[in-house]
Amino acid sequence: MASSPLALTLANALLRPAFGSRRDPGRIFDRIVVETGEAPGDREFVDGFRALLGWWAKAENLTPVGWQSAQGHVRRHLANRARVRRLIAEHPGIEREPVDRPVFVVGLPRTATTVTHAVLSLPDAHRSPRLWELLSPGLELPPRQRRRAIAAGRRMVRGTDLFAPRFRDIHAMAAEGPEECTFALPHALMPLSQADIPEYRAWHGARDFTADYRYLKQVYQVLQYGRPRRRWVLKSPMHLENLDALLRVFPDATLVWCHRDPVTVVASFCSLIEHGMAVSTRPVDPVRIGRVWLDLLSRAMDRGLAARASIPAEQLVDAPYSWLGSDPASGAPKLYAAVGAPWTEADAARLPAAVARPEGTRRHSYDLSRYGLTRDEVESAFAEYEVLRAGVDRA
């Protein structure tokens, strides 16, 4: 990993005087709650984030920027939760908004989930959440406020590009582009991509995520309320370990499960984690990243496979990497047919832009051995999945 970008070094220096506040995360959390407000009856939600901030404060090698990011993460989720609950109280019809037959793109990360989401978001009849909406979900905004909200999303993307220049080469983001549910789910694995937080990892592994998915549905109901109803197209690799909870809340969902060689997946994703974590943690330990994320990804796969056994065949679409990773012109129509959507000439015209690499990005290179892992270890961890993937590739 290269040395820190100058902007990141300067930011850490500027934030160092406030870094000592992580010794008293409870006081910081109480201040955040006062700033964001707490809805009556929401103690369990709030306490979950209190625990997270306390664990995050103890993370090894956390930097001043990392501590500021932890506070921002908690503040955003609490503020959004309070806003969503307030809007539902003011407009009870929000919870009656139907979220019919949504499409969820799932699968391990680095399996073309992002491009699959982008391709499925092409038609006007489909609706994907934009990054700026997920950062601050609300009702339809007047033009001036909408521009301000989009500008805030652009600032976040620019900050990521400034502090982690290579991250964009691996996973480019755009404020007005379709983005994944991870930004709205209360307890996705995002904190673990920024710091090593073993207490949160254990807590997360034992959690029932049904309440998180009920809240996720409320977020999309808010974003739909008062606007034309279209078919939601949603995405997160992290849904894989929570398919049972997802289908409890969205029982008529179609799942598009993306597939790719797990050895490539793990190496590529560990590289993404390393570049992202370097913003908040110094130094990063690539071998530790390999061990932690091999465990997390294989656990997610085991849970996904267990849930898959009871998913009706008509709600499950297997999408091999070749569909969009190597031949999108022929793969995209197959994908649309599988989810029951028409493939039109207008969609075909938009396809090249949807699958193109962002301008100015470099090709992503990675090496499994950098993360202390071997091909045999990864193949052993995903042995059951490899049987499934072989069948998908032959189909």
mmCIF file of C-alpha atoms in Angstrom:
data_model
loop_
_atom_site.group_PDB
_atom_site.id
_atom_site.type_symbol
_atom_site.label_atom_id
_atom_site.label_comp_id
_atom_site.label_asym_id
_atom_site.label_seq_id
_atom_site.Cartn_x
_atom_site.Cartn_y
_atom_site.Cartn_z
ATOM 1 C CA MET A 1 0.000 0.000 0.000
ATOM 2 C CA ALA A 2 1.373 3.400 -0.973
ATOM 3 C CA SER A 3 1.846 6.238 1.494
ATOM 4 C CA SER A 4 -1.150 8.348 2.477
ATOM 5 C CA PRO A 5 -2.312 10.991 -0.009
ATOM 6 C CA LEU A 6 -1.335 14.484 1.110
ATOM 7 C CA ALA A 7 -4.985 15.443 1.617
ATOM 8 C CA LEU A 8 -5.482 12.530 4.016
ATOM 9 C CA THR A 9 -2.300 13.356 5.938
ATOM 10 C CA LEU A 10 -3.420 16.967 6.362
ATOM 11 C CA ALA A 11 -6.929 15.918 7.422
ATOM 12 C CA ASN A 12 -5.520 13.625 10.102
ATOM 13 C CA ALA A 13 -3.326 16.456 11.382
ATOM 14 C CA LEU A 14 -6.265 18.871 11.524
ATOM 15 C CA LEU A 15 -8.501 16.356 13.328
ATOM 16 C CA ARG A 16 -5.900 15.151 15.832
ATOM 17 C CA PRO A 17 -6.885 17.635 18.588
ATOM 18 C CA ALA A 18 -10.374 16.065 18.678
ATOM 19 C CA PHE A 19 -9.077 12.501 18.509
ATOM 20 C CA GLY A 20 -8.966 12.174 22.283
ATOM 21 C CA SER A 21 -12.764 12.193 22.385
ATOM 22 C CA ARG A 22 -12.761 8.519 21.413
ATOM 23 C CA ARG A 23 -11.776 7.782 25.022
ATOM 24 C CA ASP A 24 -15.345 8.764 25.980
ATOM 25 C CA PRO A 25 -17.547 7.488 23.137
ATOM 26 C CA GLY A 26 -20.640 7.521 25.368
ATOM 27 C CA ARG A 27 -20.445 11.302 25.724
ATOM 28 C CA ILE A 28 -19.975 11.714 21.967
ATOM 29 C CA PHE A 29 -22.920 9.415 21.294
ATOM 30 C CA ASP A 30 -25.193 11.331 23.690
ATOM 31 C CA ARG A 31 -24.329 14.514 21.831
ATOM 32 C CA ILE A 32 -25.168 12.879 18.482
ATOM 33 C CA VAL A 33 -28.545 11.730 19.833
ATOM 34 C CA VAL A 34 -29.342 15.280 20.952
ATOM 35 C CA GLU A 35 -28.394 16.581 17.494
ATOM 36 C CA THR A 36 -30.409 14.009 15.545
ATOM 37 C CA GLY A 37 -33.333 13.397 17.901
ATOM 38 C CA GLU A 38 -34.686 10.097 19.177
ATOM 39 C CA ALA A 39 -38.178 8.914 18.338
ATOM 40 C CA PRO A 40 -40.234 7.432 21.189
ATOM 41 C CA GLY A 41 -40.046 3.660 21.292
ATOM 42 C CA ASP A 42 -36.812 3.529 19.303
ATOM 43 C CA ARG A 43 -34.489 2.540 22.138
ATOM 44 C CA GLU A 44 -33.334 -0.759 20.601
ATOM 45 C CA PHE A 45 -32.290 0.940 17.363
ATOM 46 C CA VAL A 46 -30.435 3.679 19.230
ATOM 47 C CA ASP A 47 -28.721 1.268 21.612
ATOM 48 C CA GLY A 48 -27.378 -0.761 18.687
ATOM 49 C CA PHE A 49 -25.551 2.291 17.397
ATOM 50 C CA ARG A 50 -24.378 3.246 20.884
ATOM 51 C CA ALA A 51 -22.704 -0.145 21.122
ATOM 52 C CA LEU A 52 -21.235 0.183 17.621
ATOM 53 C CA LEU A 53 -19.649 3.567 18.343
ATOM 54 C CA GLY A 54 -18.178 2.252 21.589
ATOM 55 C CA TRP A 55 -16.643 -0.746 19.853
ATOM 56 C CA TRP A 56 -15.435 1.382 16.937
ATOM 57 C CA ALA A 57 -13.682 3.764 19.339
ATOM 58 C CA LYS A 58 -11.495 0.874 20.515
ATOM 59 C CA ALA A 59 -10.477 -0.254 17.031
ATOM 60 C CA GLU A 60 -6.756 -0.830 16.675
ATOM 61 C CA ASN A 61 -4.824 1.673 14.516
ATOM 62 C CA LEU A 62 -7.846 3.951 14.078
ATOM 63 C CA THR A 63 -6.837 7.372 12.739
ATOM 64 C CA PRO A 64 -8.390 10.788 13.479
ATOM 65 C CA VAL A 65 -10.125 10.628 10.101
ATOM 66 C CA GLY A 66 -11.317 7.142 11.004
ATOM 67 C CA TRP A 67 -12.820 8.359 14.274
ATOM 68 C CA GLN A 68 -14.517 11.241 12.485
ATOM 69 C CA SER A 69 -15.891 8.768 9.908
ATOM 70 C CA ALA A 70 -17.253 6.542 12.693
ATOM 71 C CA GLN A 71 -19.146 9.450 14.186
ATOM 72 C CA GLY A 72 -20.436 10.469 10.763
ATOM 73 C CA HIS A 73 -21.667 6.942 10.066
ATOM 74 C CA VAL A 74 -23.605 6.796 13.331
ATOM 75 C CA ARG A 75 -24.929 10.344 12.977
ATOM 76 C CA ARG A 76 -26.233 9.698 9.459
ATOM 77 C CA HIS A 77 -28.083 6.529 10.418
ATOM 78 C CA LEU A 78 -29.682 8.078 13.499
ATOM 79 C CA ALA A 79 -30.687 11.234 11.613
ATOM 80 C CA ASN A 80 -32.196 9.227 8.745
ATOM 81 C CA ARG A 81 -34.081 6.936 11.111
ATOM 82 C CA ALA A 82 -35.552 9.923 12.949
ATOM 83 C CA ARG A 83 -36.555 11.559 9.654
ATOM 84 C CA VAL A 84 -38.195 8.398 8.282
ATOM 85 C CA ARG A 85 -40.185 7.859 11.484
ATOM 86 C CA ARG A 86 -41.263 11.503 11.556
ATOM 87 C CA LEU A 87 -42.402 11.371 7.921
ATOM 88 C CA ILE A 88 -44.418 8.216 8.545
ATOM 89 C CA ALA A 89 -46.075 9.845 11.565
ATOM 90 C CA GLU A 90 -46.968 12.876 9.434
ATOM 91 C CA HIS A 91 -48.018 10.814 6.383
ATOM 92 C CA PRO A 92 -49.398 7.413 7.524
ATOM 93 C CA GLY A 93 -50.034 6.502 3.883
ATOM 94 C CA ILE A 94 -46.302 5.959 3.433
ATOM 95 C CA GLU A 95 -46.509 2.546 5.085
ATOM 96 C CA ARG A 96 -49.326 1.567 2.723
ATOM 97 C CA GLU A 97 -47.130 2.141 -0.329
ATOM 98 C CA PRO A 98 -46.774 -1.214 -2.112
ATOM 99 C CA VAL A 99 -43.271 -2.383 -2.937
ATOM 100 C CA ASP A 100 -44.373 -4.958 -5.493
ATOM 101 C CA ARG A 101 -42.097 -7.611 -7.024
ATOM 102 C CA PRO A 102 -38.825 -5.812 -6.291
ATOM 103 C CA VAL A 103 -35.644 -7.170 -7.854
ATOM 104 C CA PHE A 104 -32.705 -7.668 -5.490
ATOM 105 C CA VAL A 105 -29.265 -8.218 -7.012
ATOM 106 C CA VAL A 106 -27.302 -10.420 -4.604
ATOM 107 C CA GLY A 107 -24.213 -12.632 -4.585
ATOM 108 C CA LEU A 108 -20.663 -12.315 -3.373
ATOM 109 C CA PRO A 109 -19.049 -8.905 -3.956
ATOM 110 C CA ARG A 110 -16.980 -8.484 -7.127
ATOM 111 C CA THR A 111 -19.307 -10.808 -9.068
ATOM 112 C CA ALA A 112 -20.649 -8.053 -11.382
ATOM 113 C CA THR A 113 -23.426 -7.101 -8.954
ATOM 114 C CA THR A 114 -22.768 -3.406 -9.613
ATOM 115 C CA VAL A 115 -22.967 -3.662 -13.398
ATOM 116 C CA THR A 116 -25.980 -5.987 -13.135
ATOM 117 C CA HIS A 117 -27.721 -3.386 -10.976
ATOM 118 C CA ALA A 118 -26.814 -0.652 -13.456
ATOM 119 C CA VAL A 119 -28.124 -2.642 -16.428
ATOM 120 C CA LEU A 120 -31.390 -3.517 -14.691
ATOM 121 C CA SER A 121 -31.816 0.172 -13.801
ATOM 122 C CA LEU A 122 -31.922 1.280 -17.459
ATOM 123 C CA PRO A 123 -35.696 1.262 -18.230
ATOM 124 C CA ASP A 124 -38.007 4.057 -17.149
ATOM 125 C CA ALA A 125 -40.285 1.368 -15.689
ATOM 126 C CA HIS A 126 -37.590 0.460 -13.138
ATOM 127 C CA ARG A 127 -36.578 2.497 -10.093
ATOM 128 C CA SER A 128 -33.217 2.308 -8.343
ATOM 129 C CA PRO A 129 -32.231 4.422 -5.355
ATOM 130 C CA ARG A 130 -29.595 7.033 -6.091
ATOM 131 C CA LEU A 131 -26.659 7.526 -3.745
ATOM 132 C CA TRP A 132 -27.771 11.017 -2.747
ATOM 133 C CA GLU A 133 -31.222 9.669 -1.856
ATOM 134 C CA LEU A 134 -29.812 6.906 0.333
ATOM 135 C CA LEU A 135 -27.574 9.354 2.171
ATOM 136 C CA SER A 136 -30.622 11.414 3.175
ATOM 137 C CA PRO A 137 -33.926 9.695 2.256
ATOM 138 C CA GLY A 138 -36.997 11.892 2.171
ATOM 139 C CA LEU A 139 -40.036 12.974 0.187
ATOM 140 C CA GLU A 140 -39.858 14.757 -3.171
ATOM 141 C CA LEU A 141 -37.796 17.919 -2.707
ATOM 142 C CA PRO A 142 -38.239 21.339 -4.302
ATOM 143 C CA PRO A 143 -35.607 21.915 -7.013
ATOM 144 C CA ARG A 144 -33.312 24.040 -4.843
ATOM 145 C CA GLN A 145 -33.242 21.571 -1.953
ATOM 146 C CA ARG A 146 -32.787 18.692 -4.371
ATOM 147 C CA ARG A 147 -29.718 20.385 -5.841
ATOM 148 C CA ARG A 148 -28.291 20.838 -2.344
ATOM 149 C CA ALA A 149 -28.878 17.156 -1.507
ATOM 150 C CA ILE A 150 -27.190 16.043 -4.735
ATOM 151 C CA ALA A 151 -24.284 18.407 -4.032
ATOM 152 C CA ALA A 152 -23.832 16.789 -0.604
ATOM 153 C CA GLY A 153 -23.615 13.385 -2.291
ATOM 154 C CA ARG A 154 -21.051 14.696 -4.746
ATOM 155 C CA ARG A 155 -18.937 16.054 -1.873
ATOM 156 C CA MET A 156 -18.915 12.606 -0.272
ATOM 157 C CA VAL A 157 -17.779 11.000 -3.534
ATOM 158 C CA ARG A 158 -15.102 13.658 -4.062
ATOM 159 C CA GLY A 159 -13.854 13.103 -0.513
ATOM 160 C CA THR A 160 -13.517 9.377 -1.143
ATOM 161 C CA ASP A 161 -11.679 10.024 -4.400
ATOM 162 C CA LEU A 162 -9.376 12.506 -2.665
ATOM 163 C CA PHE A 163 -8.512 10.340 0.343
ATOM 164 C CA ALA A 164 -8.405 6.988 -1.520
ATOM 165 C CA PRO A 165 -7.546 7.713 -5.184
ATOM 166 C CA ARG A 166 -7.325 4.034 -6.180
ATOM 167 C CA PHE A 167 -10.729 3.177 -4.697
ATOM 168 C CA ARG A 168 -12.492 4.656 -7.727
ATOM 169 C CA ASP A 169 -10.590 2.247 -9.975
ATOM 170 C CA ILE A 170 -12.133 -0.636 -8.036
ATOM 171 C CA HIS A 171 -15.621 0.621 -7.197
ATOM 172 C CA ALA A 172 -16.567 3.974 -8.678
ATOM 173 C CA MET A 173 -19.470 5.858 -7.122
ATOM 174 C CA ALA A 174 -21.612 8.696 -8.437
ATOM 175 C CA ALA A 175 -24.015 10.819 -6.414
ATOM 176 C CA GLU A 176 -26.721 10.503 -9.067
ATOM 177 C CA GLY A 177 -25.997 6.867 -9.955
ATOM 178 C CA PRO A 178 -27.814 3.777 -8.654
ATOM 179 C CA GLU A 179 -26.339 2.654 -5.364
ATOM 180 C CA GLU A 180 -26.709 -0.303 -3.039
ATOM 181 C CA CYS A 181 -28.932 -0.842 -0.010
ATOM 182 C CA THR A 182 -25.847 -0.930 2.234
ATOM 183 C CA PHE A 183 -26.178 2.827 2.715
ATOM 184 C CA ALA A 184 -29.686 2.422 4.146
ATOM 185 C CA LEU A 185 -29.475 -0.886 6.039
ATOM 186 C CA PRO A 186 -28.780 -0.039 9.679
ATOM 187 C CA HIS A 187 -26.235 -2.765 10.365
ATOM 188 C CA ALA A 188 -24.563 -3.846 7.158
ATOM 189 C CA LEU A 189 -20.889 -4.791 7.231
ATOM 190 C CA MET A 190 -19.744 -1.322 6.180
ATOM 191 C CA PRO A 191 -18.036 -0.487 9.525
ATOM 192 C CA LEU A 192 -15.829 -3.567 9.113
ATOM 193 C CA SER A 193 -14.597 -2.198 5.795
ATOM 194 C CA GLN A 194 -13.203 0.798 7.680
ATOM 195 C CA ALA A 195 -11.794 -0.727 10.857
ATOM 196 C CA ASP A 196 -11.192 -4.045 12.567
ATOM 197 C CA ILE A 197 -14.010 -4.231 15.141
ATOM 198 C CA PRO A 198 -14.150 -7.796 16.506
ATOM 199 C CA GLU A 199 -17.003 -7.079 18.959
ATOM 200 C CA TYR A 200 -19.198 -5.762 16.168
ATOM 201 C CA ARG A 201 -18.307 -8.704 13.959
ATOM 202 C CA ALA A 202 -19.482 -11.157 16.629
ATOM 203 C CA TRP A 203 -22.636 -9.139 17.372
ATOM 204 C CA HIS A 204 -23.439 -8.847 13.679
ATOM 205 C CA GLY A 205 -23.054 -12.590 13.155
ATOM 206 C CA ALA A 206 -25.646 -13.370 15.830
ATOM 207 C CA ARG A 207 -28.170 -10.685 14.826
ATOM 208 C CA ASP A 208 -31.715 -11.223 13.510
ATOM 209 C CA PHE A 209 -31.945 -8.750 10.629
ATOM 210 C CA THR A 210 -35.719 -8.796 10.143
ATOM 211 C CA ALA A 211 -36.158 -5.393 11.810
ATOM 212 C CA ASP A 212 -33.405 -3.942 9.624
ATOM 213 C CA TYR A 213 -35.236 -5.055 6.480
ATOM 214 C CA ARG A 214 -38.545 -3.657 7.752
ATOM 215 C CA TYR A 215 -36.791 -0.319 8.109
ATOM 216 C CA LEU A 216 -35.211 -0.717 4.650
ATOM 217 C CA LYS A 217 -38.693 -1.165 3.205
ATOM 218 C CA GLN A 218 -39.827 2.017 4.973
ATOM 219 C CA VAL A 219 -36.942 3.902 3.359
ATOM 220 C CA TYR A 220 -38.106 2.826 -0.105
ATOM 221 C CA GLN A 221 -41.725 3.576 0.762
ATOM 222 C CA VAL A 222 -40.666 7.104 1.703
ATOM 223 C CA LEU A 223 -38.769 7.458 -1.586
ATOM 224 C CA GLN A 224 -41.830 6.208 -3.486
ATOM 225 C CA TYR A 225 -44.527 8.203 -1.673
ATOM 226 C CA GLY A 226 -46.170 10.820 -3.867
ATOM 227 C CA ARG A 227 -44.183 9.741 -6.929
ATOM 228 C CA PRO A 228 -44.928 7.370 -9.823
ATOM 229 C CA ARG A 229 -44.803 3.725 -8.764
ATOM 230 C CA ARG A 230 -42.190 1.731 -10.619
ATOM 231 C CA ARG A 231 -40.543 -1.618 -10.042
ATOM 232 C CA TRP A 232 -37.726 -1.303 -7.539
ATOM 233 C CA VAL A 233 -34.325 -2.669 -8.561
ATOM 234 C CA LEU A 234 -32.120 -2.997 -5.483
ATOM 235 C CA LYS A 235 -28.692 -4.379 -4.768
ATOM 236 C CA SER A 236 -26.158 -5.358 -2.151
ATOM 237 C CA PRO A 237 -23.767 -8.296 -1.940
ATOM 238 C CA MET A 238 -24.360 -8.177 1.814
ATOM 239 C CA HIS A 239 -27.963 -9.326 1.342
ATOM 240 C CA LEU A 240 -26.546 -12.795 0.726
ATOM 241 C CA GLU A 241 -26.312 -13.683 4.411
ATOM 242 C CA ASN A 242 -29.779 -12.297 5.188
ATOM 243 C CA LEU A 243 -31.963 -13.761 2.450
ATOM 244 C CA ASP A 244 -34.349 -15.231 4.992
ATOM 245 C CA ALA A 245 -34.970 -11.830 6.610
ATOM 246 C CA LEU A 246 -35.159 -10.138 3.197
ATOM 247 C CA LEU A 247 -37.855 -12.526 1.979
ATOM 248 C CA ARG A 248 -39.854 -12.191 5.192
ATOM 249 C CA VAL A 249 -40.219 -8.486 4.457
ATOM 250 C CA PHE A 250 -40.266 -8.664 0.631
ATOM 251 C CA PRO A 251 -41.974 -12.048 0.058
ATOM 252 C CA ASP A 252 -42.536 -11.530 -3.700
ATOM 253 C CA ALA A 253 -38.993 -10.365 -4.450
ATOM 254 C CA THR A 254 -37.025 -11.704 -7.400
ATOM 255 C CA LEU A 255 -33.431 -12.485 -6.474
ATOM 256 C CA VAL A 256 -30.754 -12.131 -9.155
ATOM 257 C CA TRP A 257 -27.824 -14.123 -7.774
ATOM 258 C CA CYS A 258 -24.544 -13.215 -9.508
ATOM 259 C CA HIS A 259 -21.814 -15.856 -9.733
ATOM 260 C CA ARG A 260 -18.031 -15.806 -10.198
ATOM 261 C CA ASP A 261 -14.973 -17.830 -9.216
ATOM 262 C CA PRO A 262 -14.579 -17.248 -5.431
ATOM 263 C CA VAL A 263 -10.774 -17.210 -5.619
ATOM 264 C CA THR A 264 -10.967 -14.155 -7.882
ATOM 265 C CA VAL A 265 -13.742 -12.681 -5.766
ATOM 266 C CA VAL A 266 -11.840 -12.920 -2.481
ATOM 267 C CA ALA A 267 -8.605 -11.497 -3.908
ATOM 268 C CA SER A 268 -10.402 -8.599 -5.616
ATOM 269 C CA PHE A 269 -12.557 -7.796 -2.604
ATOM 270 C CA CYS A 270 -9.646 -7.885 -0.143
ATOM 271 C CA SER A 271 -7.918 -5.340 -2.377
ATOM 272 C CA LEU A 272 -11.009 -3.123 -2.296
ATOM 273 C CA ILE A 273 -11.159 -3.409 1.506
ATOM 274 C CA GLU A 274 -7.458 -2.568 1.829
ATOM 275 C CA HIS A 275 -7.759 0.616 -0.236
ATOM 276 C CA GLY A 276 -10.920 1.717 1.566
ATOM 277 C CA MET A 277 -9.694 0.863 5.061
ATOM 278 C CA ALA A 278 -6.469 2.833 4.549
ATOM 279 C CA VAL A 279 -8.544 6.017 4.863
ATOM 280 C CA SER A 280 -9.505 5.180 8.455
ATOM 281 C CA THR A 281 -6.830 2.768 9.697
ATOM 282 C CA ARG A 282 -3.036 3.137 9.581
ATOM 283 C CA PRO A 283 -1.234 0.885 9.096
ATOM 284 C CA VAL A 284 -3.521 -1.687 7.527
ATOM 285 C CA ASP A 285 -2.697 -5.362 7.899
ATOM 286 C CA PRO A 286 -3.367 -7.184 4.600
ATOM 287 C CA VAL A 287 -3.070 -10.629 6.205
ATOM 288 C CA ARG A 288 -5.623 -9.675 8.855
ATOM 289 C CA ILE A 289 -7.924 -8.408 6.089
ATOM 290 C CA GLY A 290 -7.609 -11.765 4.341
ATOM 291 C CA ARG A 291 -8.488 -13.788 7.428
ATOM 292 C CA VAL A 292 -11.393 -11.603 8.521
ATOM 293 C CA TRP A 293 -13.010 -11.295 5.116
ATOM 294 C CA LEU A 294 -12.546 -14.911 4.078
ATOM 295 C CA ASP A 295 -14.477 -15.767 7.239
ATOM 296 C CA LEU A 296 -17.164 -13.118 6.632
ATOM 297 C CA LEU A 297 -17.659 -13.960 2.951
ATOM 298 C CA SER A 298 -17.750 -17.709 3.481
ATOM 299 C CA ARG A 299 -20.198 -17.240 6.366
ATOM 300 C CA ALA A 300 -22.415 -15.121 4.114
ATOM 301 C CA MET A 301 -22.289 -17.798 1.432
ATOM 302 C CA ASP A 302 -23.138 -20.593 3.871
ATOM 303 C CA ARG A 303 -26.175 -18.645 5.059
ATOM 304 C CA GLY A 304 -27.180 -17.792 1.517
ATOM 305 C CA LEU A 305 -27.019 -21.413 0.422
ATOM 306 C CA ALA A 306 -29.065 -22.501 3.445
ATOM 307 C CA ALA A 307 -31.773 -19.954 2.631
ATOM 308 C CA ARG A 308 -31.673 -20.789 -1.084
ATOM 309 C CA ALA A 309 -33.039 -24.274 -0.428
ATOM 310 C CA SER A 310 -36.479 -22.841 0.399
ATOM 311 C CA ILE A 311 -36.655 -20.090 -2.249
ATOM 312 C CA PRO A 312 -39.201 -20.851 -5.005
ATOM 313 C CA ALA A 313 -37.460 -21.420 -8.335
ATOM 314 C CA GLU A 314 -39.563 -18.750 -10.046
ATOM 315 C CA GLN A 315 -38.135 -16.102 -7.662
ATOM 316 C CA LEU A 316 -34.491 -16.984 -8.270
ATOM 317 C CA VAL A 317 -32.340 -15.995 -11.259
ATOM 318 C CA ASP A 318 -28.776 -17.277 -11.495
ATOM 319 C CA ALA A 319 -26.568 -14.850 -13.438
ATOM 320 C CA PRO A 320 -23.109 -16.185 -14.378
ATOM 321 C CA TYR A 321 -20.311 -13.627 -14.585
ATOM 322 C CA SER A 322 -20.095 -14.139 -18.345
ATOM 323 C CA TRP A 323 -23.532 -12.598 -18.907
ATOM 324 C CA LEU A 324 -22.352 -9.055 -18.262
ATOM 325 C CA GLY A 325 -18.679 -9.504 -17.452
ATOM 326 C CA SER A 326 -17.668 -10.659 -20.933
ATOM 327 C CA ASP A 327 -20.625 -10.410 -23.325
ATOM 328 C CA PRO A 328 -23.197 -7.852 -22.136
ATOM 329 C CA ALA A 329 -24.854 -7.451 -25.534
ATOM 330 C CA SER A 330 -26.145 -11.030 -25.397
ATOM 331 C CA GLY A 331 -26.262 -11.339 -21.598
ATOM 332 C CA ALA A 332 -28.464 -8.316 -20.897
ATOM 333 C CA PRO A 333 -31.491 -9.607 -22.875
ATOM 334 C CA LYS A 334 -31.181 -12.952 -21.019
ATOM 335 C CA LEU A 335 -31.147 -11.093 -17.717
ATOM 336 C CA TYR A 336 -34.244 -9.100 -18.607
ATOM 337 C CA ALA A 337 -36.125 -12.176 -19.775
ATOM 338 C CA ALA A 338 -35.256 -13.940 -16.530
ATOM 339 C CA VAL A 339 -36.746 -11.161 -14.365
ATOM 340 C CA GLY A 340 -39.815 -10.811 -16.579
ATOM 341 C CA ALA A 341 -38.954 -7.413 -18.067
ATOM 342 C CA PRO A 342 -39.023 -6.469 -21.780
ATOM 343 C CA TRP A 343 -35.690 -5.695 -23.453
ATOM 344 C CA THR A 344 -36.154 -2.759 -25.805
ATOM 345 C CA GLU A 345 -34.119 -0.920 -28.414
ATOM 346 C CA ALA A 346 -33.921 2.028 -26.015
ATOM 347 C CA ASP A 347 -32.372 -0.219 -23.364
ATOM 348 C CA ALA A 348 -29.912 -1.614 -25.895
ATOM 349 C CA ALA A 349 -28.883 1.930 -26.834
ATOM 350 C CA ARG A 350 -28.162 2.761 -23.178
ATOM 351 C CA LEU A 351 -26.273 -0.480 -22.495
ATOM 352 C CA PRO A 352 -22.745 0.562 -23.567
ATOM 353 C CA ALA A 353 -22.714 3.469 -21.115
ATOM 354 C CA ALA A 354 -24.038 1.268 -18.300
ATOM 355 C CA VAL A 355 -21.277 -1.347 -18.648
ATOM 356 C CA ALA A 356 -18.377 0.976 -19.537
ATOM 357 C CA ARG A 357 -15.554 1.589 -17.072
ATOM 358 C CA PRO A 358 -15.727 5.129 -15.643
ATOM 359 C CA GLU A 359 -13.566 7.567 -17.581
ATOM 360 C CA GLY A 360 -10.097 8.005 -16.135
ATOM 361 C CA THR A 361 -10.020 4.800 -14.096
ATOM 362 C CA ARG A 362 -7.237 2.221 -14.287
ATOM 363 C CA ARG A 363 -7.547 -1.541 -14.444
ATOM 364 C CA HIS A 364 -7.715 -3.184 -11.034
ATOM 365 C CA SER A 365 -4.907 -5.621 -10.199
ATOM 366 C CA TYR A 366 -4.703 -7.803 -7.083
ATOM 367 C CA ASP A 367 -2.891 -10.824 -5.655
ATOM 368 C CA LEU A 368 -4.466 -13.345 -3.274
ATOM 369 C CA SER A 369 -1.128 -14.092 -1.595
ATOM 370 C CA ARG A 370 -0.838 -10.486 -0.397
ATOM 371 C CA TYR A 371 -3.690 -11.295 1.996
ATOM 372 C CA GLY A 372 -2.042 -14.418 3.389
ATOM 373 C CA LEU A 373 -4.443 -16.729 1.563
ATOM 374 C CA THR A 374 -3.980 -19.627 -0.829
ATOM 375 C CA ARG A 375 -6.191 -20.899 -3.620
ATOM 376 C CA ASP A 376 -6.721 -24.159 -1.706
ATOM 377 C CA GLU A 377 -7.950 -22.289 1.393
ATOM 378 C CA VAL A 378 -10.476 -20.273 -0.575
ATOM 379 C CA GLU A 379 -11.693 -23.230 -2.598
ATOM 380 C CA SER A 380 -12.124 -25.245 0.597
ATOM 381 C CA ALA A 381 -14.119 -22.427 2.237
ATOM 382 C CA PHE A 382 -16.452 -22.265 -0.783
ATOM 383 C CA ALA A 383 -16.556 -25.960 -1.690
ATOM 384 C CA GLU A 384 -20.348 -26.242 -1.495
ATOM 385 C CA TYR A 385 -20.814 -23.066 -3.523
ATOM 386 C CA GLU A 386 -18.447 -24.316 -6.213
ATOM 387 C CA VAL A 387 -20.795 -27.233 -6.866
ATOM 388 C CA LEU A 388 -23.656 -24.768 -7.406
ATOM 389 C CA ARG A 389 -21.568 -22.442 -9.569
ATOM 390 C CA ALA A 390 -20.426 -25.301 -11.788
ATOM 391 C CA GLY A 391 -24.054 -26.138 -12.485
ATOM 392 C CA VAL A 392 -24.870 -22.504 -13.259
ATOM 393 C CA ASP A 393 -21.976 -22.239 -15.704
ATOM 394 C CA ARG A 394 -23.102 -25.402 -17.509
ATOM 395 C CA ALA A 395 -26.719 -24.237 -17.820
#
